[in-house]
Amino acid sequence: MSQKVRVRCFQLYYGTNHALKNIDLDLAENQVTALIGPSGCGKSTFLRSINRMNDMIKGVRTTGTIHIDGQNIYGEKVYLVELRKKVGMVFQQPHPFPLSIYDNVAYGPRLHGIRDKKRLDEIVERTLTEANLWDEVKDRLHRSALGMSGGQQQRLVLARVLAVQPEVILMDEPASALDPISTERLEELIMRLKDQYTIIIVTHNMQQAARVSDTAVFFLNGEIVESGPTDQIFTNPSDPRTEDYISGRFG
Amino acid sequence: MTLVSAWVLIITLFSLLYFIASKGIAPFLHGEVTLADFFSGNWGPSLSAEQGGPQYGALDFILGSLMVALGSAVISGPLGIGAALFMTEIAPKAGRKILQPAVEILVGIPSVVYGFIGLTLIVPALRSIFGEVGFGLLAGIIVLSVMILPTIISISADAIHSVPQGIREGSYALGATRWQTISGLVIRVAQPGLLTAVVLGIARAFGEALAVQMVIGNTADLPFHLLKPMSTLTSVITLNMGNTVQGSTYNNVLWSMALILLLMTLILILAIRFIARRREV
């Protein structure tokens, strides 16, 4: 399996707060990696570092490198538009744009210069199908996306991300606002999508991490305590703090 | 206590409406003036009967009010929304520290000061540039644009501010630039609020009397030339209300004009309600 993301000595500061300390991590292509750990441990911050969403926050400083396909995204001559096209992101709250379902999905392709109606139609159908949503919405593509249920909205947002053909998809607690059935559908989807995409997911739900991920990374206080194959992390963690967290003794 | 103040407000509003409406309708009820006369362009309240008078056609003033209000909205709308975008999206810090106080100060300046500045700066400037008298539609539009700018800026800024951050983040995460996010999404989401801002600006311009009256020249002419003197409903009312006899036809016709002003404002307020309601769907 080839390596997709390589993180070396990555540090991040919010002002004087040292939020990520010396992160070293390798992520393989076409795998699901779960980032786990208690609230405030830096896992979401780390996730947002991979597509440089933290750039928008005032007072954020970073050192170290994150390479994606061998290119340091914190190096010179990085074009954020290209980076974010390649590294898509699904947020905790779905936040569909207050446009039609069709326009939500077509928003990204249009940004990147696709105007041809036929090609847009094709992309919308393909990505909505990929996101398991096509059958539910094909008759109301031109109605507002705000009328959809939470689970549908989250899948729509995923389709929106897929429409710009990313290689890596970052998910920040994508199921935390969903009911169990919607969550299950989303998890099935994640497991299917990993054939084509490299997925990194932040989750507070240990069962979910165990179900969907191949690799798990345990964060604590801005550091990586342990990372490895999910089975091993969950059944035989080498660090006692990992075991404490997974078995629910804190966090 | 709050209930009492609410009732005082409602009673005041309705008695106001009743008062203006009863006075405004009077000339038509007594047959002194017909509706066709009133909505014609023939204005000559002091003409003698031999000259075909007196004539009470208010069309010039109704159109005059509309033209200055719309004209100033055309200038202030884009400017105000642009300034609001700048202070919320592009430079929030400078916006908070410099633009916000500037806007508040602009609101606090009395309208007579605006009128005076128009009279001493804008009118002479227009006169020397275009060679006309300087008083007229354009001078009125310029003065009003400055006056309604703060209204448009602050309401637009609120509308833009209320666009959820998640929508912006979602757009950036898809690889949108800041400009693409603003033009394609933020403006669209904030659109009802921006429209409300412009309509309120128009309402304010429509009702403004003093500053406009000082710079537009006050002649009874159709307002279709930027540099020719003209009048608005408000300027005619303020200039003549004190000089006419209570209960005379002339005086009552001025009340009719006030009624028209009130109705126009009501329509604009209703338009805002309508826009706001559509937003919730």
Short mmCIF file of C-alpha atoms in Angstrom, two decimals:
data_model
loop_
_atom_site.label_atom_id
_atom_site.label_comp_id
_atom_site.label_asym_id
_atom_site.label_seq_id
_atom_site.Cartn_x
_atom_site.Cartn_y
_atom_site.Cartn_z
CA MET A 1 0.00 0.00 0.00
CA SER A 2 1.45 3.33 -0.94
CA GLN A 3 1.77 6.22 1.38
CA LYS A 4 -0.49 9.20 0.82
CA VAL A 5 0.08 11.60 3.69
CA ARG A 6 3.34 11.99 5.59
CA VAL A 7 3.53 14.27 8.62
CA ARG A 8 6.86 15.16 10.20
CA CYS A 9 7.58 17.22 13.33
CA PHE A 10 4.34 19.12 12.85
CA GLN A 11 3.64 21.75 15.50
CA LEU A 12 0.76 24.15 15.73
CA TYR A 13 0.25 27.10 18.04
CA TYR A 14 -2.88 29.13 18.67
CA GLY A 15 -1.16 32.28 19.86
CA THR A 16 0.84 30.97 22.81
CA ASN A 17 -1.16 27.78 23.16
CA HIS A 18 0.87 24.84 21.83
CA ALA A 19 -2.00 22.84 20.37
CA LEU A 20 -0.16 20.18 18.36
CA LYS A 21 3.19 18.88 19.53
CA ASN A 22 5.63 17.12 17.27
CA ILE A 23 3.21 15.11 15.21
CA ASP A 24 4.78 12.32 13.15
CA LEU A 25 2.38 10.21 11.17
CA ASP A 26 2.15 8.22 7.96
CA LEU A 27 -1.19 7.51 6.33
CA ALA A 28 -1.66 4.91 3.64
CA GLU A 29 -3.66 5.39 0.49
CA ASN A 30 -7.20 3.97 0.23
CA GLN A 31 -7.55 3.43 3.93
CA VAL A 32 -9.76 4.85 6.60
CA THR A 33 -7.83 6.39 9.46
CA ALA A 34 -9.67 7.27 12.64
CA LEU A 35 -8.38 10.05 14.86
CA ILE A 36 -9.60 9.44 18.40
CA GLY A 37 -9.08 11.11 21.74
CA PRO A 38 -10.88 13.25 24.29
CA SER A 39 -12.26 16.69 23.44
CA GLY A 40 -9.61 19.36 23.09
CA CYS A 41 -6.83 16.86 22.40
CA GLY A 42 -6.03 18.41 19.02
CA LYS A 43 -7.47 15.82 16.66
CA SER A 44 -9.80 18.25 14.90
CA THR A 45 -7.06 20.84 14.75
CA PHE A 46 -4.80 18.27 13.17
CA LEU A 47 -7.50 17.32 10.68
CA ARG A 48 -7.95 20.95 9.70
CA SER A 49 -4.22 21.25 9.20
CA ILE A 50 -4.32 18.73 6.37
CA ASN A 51 -6.27 21.08 4.09
CA ARG A 52 -5.00 24.21 5.80
CA MET A 53 -8.39 25.33 7.03
CA ASN A 54 -6.59 26.63 10.12
CA ASP A 55 -5.08 29.36 7.96
CA MET A 56 -8.32 31.27 8.38
CA ILE A 57 -7.98 31.42 12.15
CA LYS A 58 -6.06 34.39 13.47
CA GLY A 59 -2.88 33.72 15.43
CA VAL A 60 -2.26 30.19 14.15
CA ARG A 61 1.38 29.33 13.56
CA THR A 62 2.81 26.04 12.34
CA THR A 63 6.18 24.43 11.89
CA GLY A 64 7.13 21.07 10.44
CA THR A 65 5.84 19.48 7.28
CA ILE A 66 2.83 17.65 5.90
CA HIS A 67 3.51 15.97 2.59
CA ILE A 68 0.69 14.79 0.37
CA ASP A 69 1.93 12.71 -2.56
CA GLY A 70 5.41 13.97 -1.83
CA GLN A 71 4.50 17.66 -1.90
CA ASN A 72 4.85 19.68 1.29
CA ILE A 73 1.55 21.53 1.66
CA TYR A 74 3.20 23.97 4.03
CA GLY A 75 6.02 24.62 1.58
CA GLU A 76 6.35 27.44 -0.88
CA LYS A 77 4.26 27.66 -4.03
CA VAL A 78 1.30 25.83 -2.60
CA TYR A 79 -1.90 26.94 -4.20
CA LEU A 80 -4.65 26.60 -1.59
CA VAL A 81 -7.33 26.18 -4.23
CA GLU A 82 -5.53 23.15 -5.66
CA LEU A 83 -4.84 21.73 -2.21
CA ARG A 84 -8.49 21.96 -1.17
CA LYS A 85 -9.61 20.45 -4.44
CA LYS A 86 -7.42 17.49 -3.69
CA VAL A 87 -8.26 17.31 0.02
CA GLY A 88 -12.00 17.59 0.60
CA MET A 89 -13.63 18.11 3.97
CA VAL A 90 -16.92 17.17 5.60
CA PHE A 91 -17.77 19.12 8.73
CA GLN A 92 -19.57 18.18 11.90
CA GLN A 93 -22.61 20.26 10.98
CA PRO A 94 -23.74 19.62 7.42
CA HIS A 95 -24.42 23.28 6.46
CA PRO A 96 -25.73 22.76 2.94
CA PHE A 97 -25.68 25.97 0.93
CA PRO A 98 -29.14 27.55 0.76
CA LEU A 99 -29.39 26.62 -2.89
CA SER A 100 -31.07 23.76 -4.71
CA ILE A 101 -29.78 20.23 -4.24
CA TYR A 102 -28.39 20.33 -7.77
CA ASP A 103 -26.62 23.63 -7.26
CA ASN A 104 -25.10 22.42 -4.00
CA VAL A 105 -23.39 19.55 -5.78
CA ALA A 106 -22.53 21.62 -8.85
CA TYR A 107 -21.06 24.42 -6.74
CA GLY A 108 -17.56 22.93 -6.57
CA PRO A 109 -17.27 21.88 -10.23
CA ARG A 110 -18.54 25.32 -11.27
CA LEU A 111 -15.89 26.97 -9.10
CA HIS A 112 -13.28 25.05 -10.98
CA GLY A 113 -14.54 26.07 -14.37
CA ILE A 114 -17.00 23.38 -15.45
CA ARG A 115 -19.91 25.16 -17.12
CA ASP A 116 -21.16 22.54 -19.55
CA LYS A 117 -24.69 21.57 -18.49
CA LYS A 118 -24.37 17.98 -19.62
CA ARG A 119 -21.15 17.42 -17.74
CA LEU A 120 -22.62 19.01 -14.63
CA ASP A 121 -25.71 16.79 -14.87
CA GLU A 122 -23.44 13.81 -15.13
CA ILE A 123 -21.33 14.84 -12.13
CA VAL A 124 -24.42 15.52 -10.02
CA GLU A 125 -25.92 12.13 -10.80
CA ARG A 126 -22.65 10.26 -10.30
CA THR A 127 -21.74 11.86 -6.99
CA LEU A 128 -25.26 11.70 -5.55
CA THR A 129 -25.30 8.02 -6.47
CA GLU A 130 -21.91 7.55 -4.87
CA ALA A 131 -23.24 9.25 -1.74
CA ASN A 132 -26.29 6.94 -1.66
CA LEU A 133 -28.64 9.82 -2.14
CA TRP A 134 -29.67 9.75 -5.78
CA ASP A 135 -32.79 7.63 -5.41
CA GLU A 136 -34.11 9.79 -2.60
CA VAL A 137 -33.65 13.13 -4.33
CA LYS A 138 -33.68 12.54 -8.07
CA ASP A 139 -37.20 13.93 -8.35
CA ARG A 140 -36.49 17.09 -6.44
CA LEU A 141 -33.03 18.11 -7.55
CA HIS A 142 -34.11 21.67 -8.08
CA ARG A 143 -35.70 22.13 -4.69
CA SER A 144 -33.90 23.73 -1.78
CA ALA A 145 -31.40 21.58 0.03
CA LEU A 146 -32.55 23.08 3.31
CA GLY A 147 -35.66 20.92 3.24
CA MET A 148 -33.69 17.70 3.60
CA SER A 149 -33.27 15.68 6.78
CA GLY A 150 -30.01 15.88 8.73
CA GLY A 151 -28.79 12.54 7.42
CA GLN A 152 -29.61 13.50 3.85
CA GLN A 153 -27.88 16.84 4.31
CA GLN A 154 -24.72 15.16 5.53
CA ARG A 155 -24.71 12.84 2.50
CA LEU A 156 -25.39 15.83 0.25
CA VAL A 157 -22.40 17.61 1.70
CA LEU A 158 -20.37 14.48 1.04
CA ALA A 159 -21.59 14.42 -2.56
CA ARG A 160 -20.62 18.07 -2.82
CA VAL A 161 -17.10 17.14 -1.76
CA LEU A 162 -16.95 14.15 -4.11
CA ALA A 163 -17.98 16.37 -7.01
CA VAL A 164 -14.62 18.13 -7.06
CA GLN A 165 -12.90 14.72 -7.26
CA PRO A 166 -10.69 14.87 -4.21
CA GLU A 167 -8.13 12.21 -3.37
CA VAL A 168 -8.26 12.64 0.38
CA ILE A 169 -11.46 13.23 2.34
CA LEU A 170 -11.32 14.68 5.84
CA MET A 171 -14.33 14.11 8.07
CA ASP A 172 -14.78 15.99 11.32
CA GLU A 173 -17.22 14.00 13.46
CA PRO A 174 -19.53 13.59 10.48
CA ALA A 175 -22.06 11.47 12.37
CA SER A 176 -22.27 13.36 15.64
CA ALA A 177 -25.47 15.15 14.65
CA LEU A 178 -27.12 12.10 13.07
CA ASP A 179 -29.55 9.49 14.33
CA PRO A 180 -28.43 5.82 14.52
CA ILE A 181 -29.92 4.81 11.16
CA SER A 182 -28.39 7.75 9.31
CA THR A 183 -25.12 7.04 11.08
CA GLU A 184 -25.16 3.45 9.92
CA ARG A 185 -25.77 4.51 6.34
CA LEU A 186 -22.93 7.00 6.52
CA GLU A 187 -20.58 4.35 7.91
CA GLU A 188 -21.44 1.93 5.11
CA LEU A 189 -20.75 4.72 2.70
CA ILE A 190 -17.37 5.48 4.24
CA MET A 191 -16.31 1.86 3.98
CA ARG A 192 -17.31 1.75 0.34
CA LEU A 193 -15.64 5.02 -0.54
CA LYS A 194 -12.23 3.95 0.72
CA ASP A 195 -11.64 1.98 -2.49
CA GLN A 196 -11.25 5.27 -4.26
CA TYR A 197 -10.38 7.78 -1.58
CA THR A 198 -8.08 8.13 1.38
CA ILE A 199 -10.30 8.96 4.32
CA ILE A 200 -9.35 10.52 7.63
CA ILE A 201 -12.13 10.72 10.18
CA VAL A 202 -12.33 12.32 13.59
CA THR A 203 -14.79 10.58 15.86
CA HIS A 204 -15.78 10.47 19.51
CA ASN A 205 -17.60 7.23 19.01
CA MET A 206 -15.28 4.31 19.79
CA GLN A 207 -17.54 1.71 18.19
CA GLN A 208 -17.63 3.79 15.07
CA ALA A 209 -13.86 4.05 14.96
CA ALA A 210 -13.61 0.29 15.45
CA ARG A 211 -16.17 -0.40 12.72
CA VAL A 212 -14.99 1.85 9.94
CA SER A 213 -11.26 2.40 10.30
CA ASP A 214 -8.21 0.44 9.27
CA THR A 215 -5.82 2.54 11.28
CA ALA A 216 -6.44 4.38 14.51
CA VAL A 217 -4.49 7.26 15.96
CA PHE A 218 -4.93 8.20 19.61
CA PHE A 219 -4.36 11.86 20.48
CA LEU A 220 -3.94 13.24 23.98
CA ASN A 221 -3.10 16.83 24.90
CA GLY A 222 -1.85 17.64 21.44
CA GLU A 223 0.37 14.63 21.09
CA ILE A 224 0.02 11.27 19.42
CA VAL A 225 0.11 8.66 22.13
CA GLU A 226 -0.21 5.68 19.88
CA SER A 227 -1.07 4.77 16.33
CA GLY A 228 -1.44 1.49 14.52
CA PRO A 229 -3.90 -0.96 12.98
CA THR A 230 -7.32 -0.42 14.50
CA ASP A 231 -7.59 -4.03 15.76
CA GLN A 232 -4.38 -3.74 17.64
CA ILE A 233 -5.19 -0.35 19.15
CA PHE A 234 -8.54 -1.58 20.37
CA THR A 235 -7.60 -5.05 21.58
CA ASN A 236 -4.03 -4.72 22.59
CA PRO A 237 -2.92 -1.12 23.07
CA SER A 238 0.66 -0.69 24.12
CA ASP A 239 0.14 2.47 26.14
CA PRO A 240 -1.95 2.33 29.32
CA ARG A 241 -3.47 5.76 28.54
CA THR A 242 -4.87 4.40 25.28
CA GLU A 243 -6.39 1.50 27.11
CA ASP A 244 -7.91 3.80 29.72
CA TYR A 245 -9.47 5.99 27.07
CA ILE A 246 -10.82 3.18 24.92
CA SER A 247 -12.29 1.34 27.85
CA GLY A 248 -14.03 4.55 28.87
CA ARG A 249 -12.15 5.36 32.02
CA PHE A 250 -11.76 9.02 30.95
CA GLY A 251 -12.55 11.32 28.05
CA MET B 1 -45.95 49.11 31.91
CA THR B 2 -44.75 47.65 28.64
CA LEU B 3 -48.34 46.95 27.73
CA VAL B 4 -49.21 50.59 28.30
CA SER B 5 -46.37 51.81 26.12
CA ALA B 6 -47.35 49.34 23.42
CA TRP B 7 -50.90 50.68 23.48
CA VAL B 8 -49.71 54.29 23.47
CA LEU B 9 -47.67 53.45 20.37
CA ILE B 10 -50.54 51.74 18.61
CA ILE B 11 -53.05 54.47 19.47
CA THR B 12 -50.62 57.17 18.34
CA LEU B 13 -50.04 55.39 15.06
CA PHE B 14 -53.72 54.94 14.32
CA SER B 15 -54.73 58.45 15.29
CA LEU B 16 -51.93 59.72 13.08
CA LEU B 17 -53.16 57.61 10.20
CA TYR B 18 -56.74 58.76 10.80
CA PHE B 19 -55.78 62.42 11.07
CA ILE B 20 -53.71 62.52 7.91
CA ALA B 21 -56.15 60.38 5.96
CA SER B 22 -59.20 62.44 6.94
CA LYS B 23 -57.48 65.69 6.07
CA GLY B 24 -55.92 64.24 2.94
CA ILE B 25 -59.18 62.91 1.58
CA ALA B 26 -61.12 66.11 2.31
CA PRO B 27 -60.44 68.01 -0.95
CA PHE B 28 -61.71 65.05 -2.98
CA LEU B 29 -64.83 64.58 -0.87
CA HIS B 30 -65.88 68.18 -1.23
CA GLY B 31 -65.32 68.03 -4.97
CA GLU B 32 -62.88 70.94 -4.88
CA VAL B 33 -60.24 68.81 -6.52
CA THR B 34 -60.75 65.63 -8.53
CA LEU B 35 -58.34 62.72 -8.41
CA ALA B 36 -57.50 63.39 -12.05
CA ASP B 37 -56.57 66.98 -11.18
CA PHE B 38 -54.46 65.85 -8.25
CA PHE B 39 -52.49 63.32 -10.28
CA SER B 40 -51.90 65.76 -13.13
CA GLY B 41 -48.83 67.91 -13.64
CA ASN B 42 -50.67 71.24 -13.45
CA TRP B 43 -49.57 73.05 -10.34
CA GLY B 44 -50.80 76.56 -9.81
CA PRO B 45 -52.46 77.03 -6.42
CA SER B 46 -52.29 80.82 -6.65
CA LEU B 47 -53.60 81.14 -10.21
CA SER B 48 -56.81 83.15 -10.49
CA ALA B 49 -59.98 81.69 -11.92
CA GLU B 50 -59.44 83.57 -15.21
CA GLN B 51 -56.08 81.89 -15.61
CA GLY B 52 -57.72 78.49 -15.13
CA GLY B 53 -56.70 78.10 -11.56
CA PRO B 54 -56.26 77.31 -8.89
CA GLN B 55 -54.61 74.06 -9.98
CA TYR B 56 -53.51 71.37 -7.56
CA GLY B 57 -51.73 68.72 -9.64
CA ALA B 58 -49.06 66.98 -7.58
CA LEU B 59 -47.62 64.62 -10.19
CA ASP B 60 -44.36 66.57 -10.50
CA PHE B 61 -43.74 66.22 -6.79
CA ILE B 62 -44.72 62.57 -6.53
CA LEU B 63 -42.36 61.73 -9.38
CA GLY B 64 -39.76 64.06 -7.90
CA SER B 65 -39.81 62.18 -4.61
CA LEU B 66 -39.57 58.87 -6.42
CA MET B 67 -36.69 60.02 -8.58
CA VAL B 68 -34.50 61.36 -5.77
CA ALA B 69 -35.21 58.31 -3.61
CA LEU B 70 -34.49 55.79 -6.35
CA GLY B 71 -31.54 57.79 -7.65
CA SER B 72 -29.89 57.89 -4.27
CA ALA B 73 -30.55 54.17 -3.78
CA VAL B 74 -28.85 53.45 -7.11
CA ILE B 75 -25.73 55.20 -5.84
CA SER B 76 -25.88 54.17 -2.18
CA GLY B 77 -27.01 50.57 -2.67
CA PRO B 78 -23.83 49.27 -4.33
CA LEU B 79 -21.63 51.60 -2.28
CA GLY B 80 -23.26 50.62 1.01
CA ILE B 81 -23.26 46.89 0.31
CA GLY B 82 -19.65 47.14 -0.84
CA ALA B 83 -18.68 48.94 2.36
CA ALA B 84 -20.59 46.36 4.42
CA LEU B 85 -18.76 43.50 2.67
CA PHE B 86 -15.48 45.24 3.30
CA MET B 87 -16.10 45.70 6.99
CA THR B 88 -17.42 42.19 7.60
CA GLU B 89 -15.62 39.91 5.15
CA ILE B 90 -12.41 41.60 4.09
CA ALA B 91 -11.14 43.74 6.93
CA PRO B 92 -13.23 43.01 10.03
CA LYS B 93 -10.71 44.71 12.29
CA ALA B 94 -10.57 47.97 10.34
CA GLY B 95 -14.34 47.68 9.95
CA ARG B 96 -14.92 47.51 13.69
CA LYS B 97 -12.38 50.14 14.59
CA ILE B 98 -12.82 52.72 11.83
CA LEU B 99 -15.89 52.14 9.66
CA GLN B 100 -18.36 51.28 12.41
CA PRO B 101 -17.75 54.52 14.38
CA ALA B 102 -17.71 56.50 11.13
CA VAL B 103 -21.10 55.09 10.21
CA GLU B 104 -22.48 55.91 13.65
CA ILE B 105 -21.25 59.48 13.41
CA LEU B 106 -22.82 59.85 9.96
CA VAL B 107 -26.17 58.77 11.42
CA GLY B 108 -25.89 61.38 14.16
CA ILE B 109 -25.28 64.37 11.90
CA PRO B 110 -28.46 66.51 11.68
CA SER B 111 -30.00 66.69 8.24
CA VAL B 112 -29.70 70.47 8.14
CA VAL B 113 -25.93 70.02 8.18
CA TYR B 114 -26.10 67.72 5.19
CA GLY B 115 -28.29 70.25 3.45
CA PHE B 116 -25.91 73.05 4.28
CA ILE B 117 -22.94 71.09 2.94
CA GLY B 118 -24.94 70.35 -0.19
CA LEU B 119 -25.79 74.01 -0.55
CA THR B 120 -22.26 75.30 -0.07
CA LEU B 121 -20.23 72.54 -1.72
CA ILE B 122 -22.24 70.36 -4.08
CA VAL B 123 -24.49 72.96 -5.69
CA PRO B 124 -21.60 75.34 -6.55
CA ALA B 125 -19.50 72.41 -7.74
CA LEU B 126 -22.26 71.21 -10.06
CA ARG B 127 -22.77 74.76 -11.24
CA SER B 128 -19.13 75.18 -12.22
CA ILE B 129 -18.85 71.73 -13.81
CA PHE B 130 -22.05 71.70 -15.84
CA GLY B 131 -22.81 75.40 -16.15
CA GLU B 132 -26.42 75.09 -15.03
CA VAL B 133 -27.87 76.55 -11.84
CA GLY B 134 -26.60 73.64 -9.80
CA PHE B 135 -29.84 73.18 -7.86
CA GLY B 136 -31.75 70.13 -8.99
CA LEU B 137 -32.20 66.39 -9.09
CA LEU B 138 -28.51 65.50 -9.14
CA ALA B 139 -27.69 67.67 -6.12
CA GLY B 140 -30.61 66.11 -4.24
CA ILE B 141 -29.50 62.61 -5.16
CA ILE B 142 -25.93 63.23 -4.05
CA VAL B 143 -26.94 64.67 -0.68
CA LEU B 144 -29.45 61.90 -0.05
CA SER B 145 -26.97 59.20 -1.06
CA VAL B 146 -24.66 60.29 1.71
CA MET B 147 -27.55 60.47 4.17
CA ILE B 148 -28.89 56.97 3.52
CA LEU B 149 -25.46 55.36 3.22
CA PRO B 150 -25.14 54.59 6.96
CA THR B 151 -28.57 52.94 7.04
CA ILE B 152 -27.67 50.72 4.11
CA ILE B 153 -24.21 49.92 5.47
CA SER B 154 -25.32 48.91 8.95
CA ILE B 155 -28.28 46.80 7.89
CA SER B 156 -26.27 45.13 5.12
CA ALA B 157 -23.43 44.43 7.54
CA ASP B 158 -25.89 42.75 9.92
CA ALA B 159 -27.27 40.64 7.08
CA ILE B 160 -23.81 39.56 5.95
CA HIS B 161 -22.76 38.92 9.51
CA SER B 162 -25.65 36.54 10.04
CA VAL B 163 -24.53 34.23 7.20
CA PRO B 164 -23.42 31.08 9.08
CA GLN B 165 -19.67 30.58 9.25
CA GLY B 166 -20.17 26.94 8.25
CA ILE B 167 -21.35 28.04 4.84
CA ARG B 168 -18.18 30.02 4.26
CA GLU B 169 -16.02 27.17 5.52
CA GLY B 170 -17.84 24.70 3.29
CA SER B 171 -17.12 26.91 0.32
CA TYR B 172 -13.44 27.42 1.17
CA ALA B 173 -13.05 23.69 1.77
CA LEU B 174 -14.20 23.08 -1.80
CA GLY B 175 -11.35 25.23 -3.05
CA ALA B 176 -13.26 28.49 -3.49
CA THR B 177 -11.35 31.74 -3.26
CA ARG B 178 -12.55 34.49 -0.99
CA TRP B 179 -14.03 36.39 -3.90
CA GLN B 180 -15.86 33.30 -5.19
CA THR B 181 -17.24 32.68 -1.72
CA ILE B 182 -18.42 36.26 -1.33
CA SER B 183 -19.90 36.71 -4.77
CA GLY B 184 -21.34 33.24 -5.23
CA LEU B 185 -22.58 32.46 -1.77
CA VAL B 186 -22.41 35.14 0.91
CA ILE B 187 -24.25 37.72 -1.19
CA ARG B 188 -26.84 35.17 -2.25
CA VAL B 189 -27.50 34.01 1.29
CA ALA B 190 -27.63 37.57 2.61
CA GLN B 191 -29.74 38.79 -0.31
CA PRO B 192 -33.05 39.32 1.53
CA GLY B 193 -31.24 41.34 4.19
CA LEU B 194 -29.41 43.37 1.57
CA LEU B 195 -32.70 44.10 -0.20
CA THR B 196 -34.22 45.18 3.11
CA ALA B 197 -31.28 47.52 3.61
CA VAL B 198 -31.79 49.17 0.23
CA VAL B 199 -35.57 49.44 0.65
CA LEU B 200 -35.15 51.04 4.08
CA GLY B 201 -32.66 53.41 2.48
CA ILE B 202 -35.25 54.32 -0.13
CA ALA B 203 -37.87 54.85 2.57
CA ARG B 204 -35.53 57.13 4.44
CA ALA B 205 -34.68 59.10 1.28
CA PHE B 206 -38.34 59.35 0.43
CA GLY B 207 -39.21 60.93 3.74
CA GLU B 208 -36.25 63.26 4.05
CA ALA B 209 -37.34 66.87 3.67
CA LEU B 210 -34.95 69.48 4.93
CA ALA B 211 -31.68 68.62 3.24
CA VAL B 212 -33.38 67.89 -0.06
CA GLN B 213 -35.36 71.08 0.00
CA MET B 214 -32.15 73.08 0.43
CA VAL B 215 -30.52 71.77 -2.75
CA ILE B 216 -33.15 70.84 -5.34
CA GLY B 217 -34.35 74.29 -6.34
CA ASN B 218 -38.07 73.90 -5.54
CA THR B 219 -39.77 74.58 -8.84
CA ALA B 220 -42.82 72.71 -10.05
CA ASP B 221 -41.19 70.83 -12.90
CA LEU B 222 -41.01 67.23 -13.96
CA PRO B 223 -37.90 65.61 -12.47
CA PHE B 224 -36.44 64.15 -15.64
CA HIS B 225 -33.41 66.34 -16.00
CA LEU B 226 -30.51 65.81 -13.63
CA LEU B 227 -29.46 69.44 -13.54
CA LYS B 228 -32.82 71.25 -13.57
CA PRO B 229 -34.55 72.46 -10.40
CA MET B 230 -37.53 70.43 -9.24
CA SER B 231 -39.53 69.62 -6.09
CA THR B 232 -40.44 66.67 -3.95
CA LEU B 233 -43.54 66.01 -1.88
CA THR B 234 -41.67 66.72 1.32
CA SER B 235 -40.15 69.96 0.08
CA VAL B 236 -43.51 71.30 -1.11
CA ILE B 237 -45.14 70.38 2.18
CA THR B 238 -42.48 71.97 4.38
CA LEU B 239 -42.27 75.10 2.28
CA ASN B 240 -46.00 75.75 2.09
CA MET B 241 -47.68 74.22 5.11
CA GLY B 242 -46.98 77.28 7.26
CA ASN B 243 -48.06 79.75 4.62
CA THR B 244 -51.51 78.40 3.85
CA VAL B 245 -54.72 78.88 5.76
CA GLN B 246 -55.89 75.94 7.84
CA GLY B 247 -58.86 74.27 6.21
CA SER B 248 -58.34 75.91 2.82
CA THR B 249 -58.20 73.73 -0.26
CA TYR B 250 -54.53 74.48 -0.74
CA ASN B 251 -53.80 73.43 2.82
CA ASN B 252 -55.85 70.26 2.43
CA VAL B 253 -54.08 69.32 -0.79
CA LEU B 254 -50.80 69.48 1.12
CA TRP B 255 -52.35 66.94 3.50
CA SER B 256 -53.22 64.79 0.51
CA MET B 257 -49.54 64.85 -0.44
CA ALA B 258 -48.63 63.85 3.11
CA LEU B 259 -51.07 60.97 2.76
CA ILE B 260 -49.35 59.88 -0.44
CA LEU B 261 -45.99 60.00 1.36
CA LEU B 262 -47.39 57.95 4.19
CA LEU B 263 -48.87 55.37 1.83
CA MET B 264 -45.60 55.08 -0.09
CA THR B 265 -43.70 54.52 3.13
CA LEU B 266 -46.25 51.94 4.23
CA ILE B 267 -45.84 50.11 0.94
CA LEU B 268 -42.07 50.08 1.36
CA ILE B 269 -42.39 48.75 4.91
CA LEU B 270 -44.76 46.05 3.67
CA ALA B 271 -42.23 45.20 0.97
CA ILE B 272 -39.60 44.72 3.67
CA ARG B 273 -41.96 42.48 5.64
CA PHE B 274 -42.57 40.46 2.51
CA ILE B 275 -38.86 40.09 1.81
CA ALA B 276 -38.20 39.07 5.41
CA ARG B 277 -40.99 36.50 5.33
CA ARG B 278 -39.67 34.93 2.16
CA ARG B 279 -36.34 34.52 3.87
CA GLU B 280 -37.74 32.19 6.51
CA VAL B 281 -39.06 29.68 3.98
#
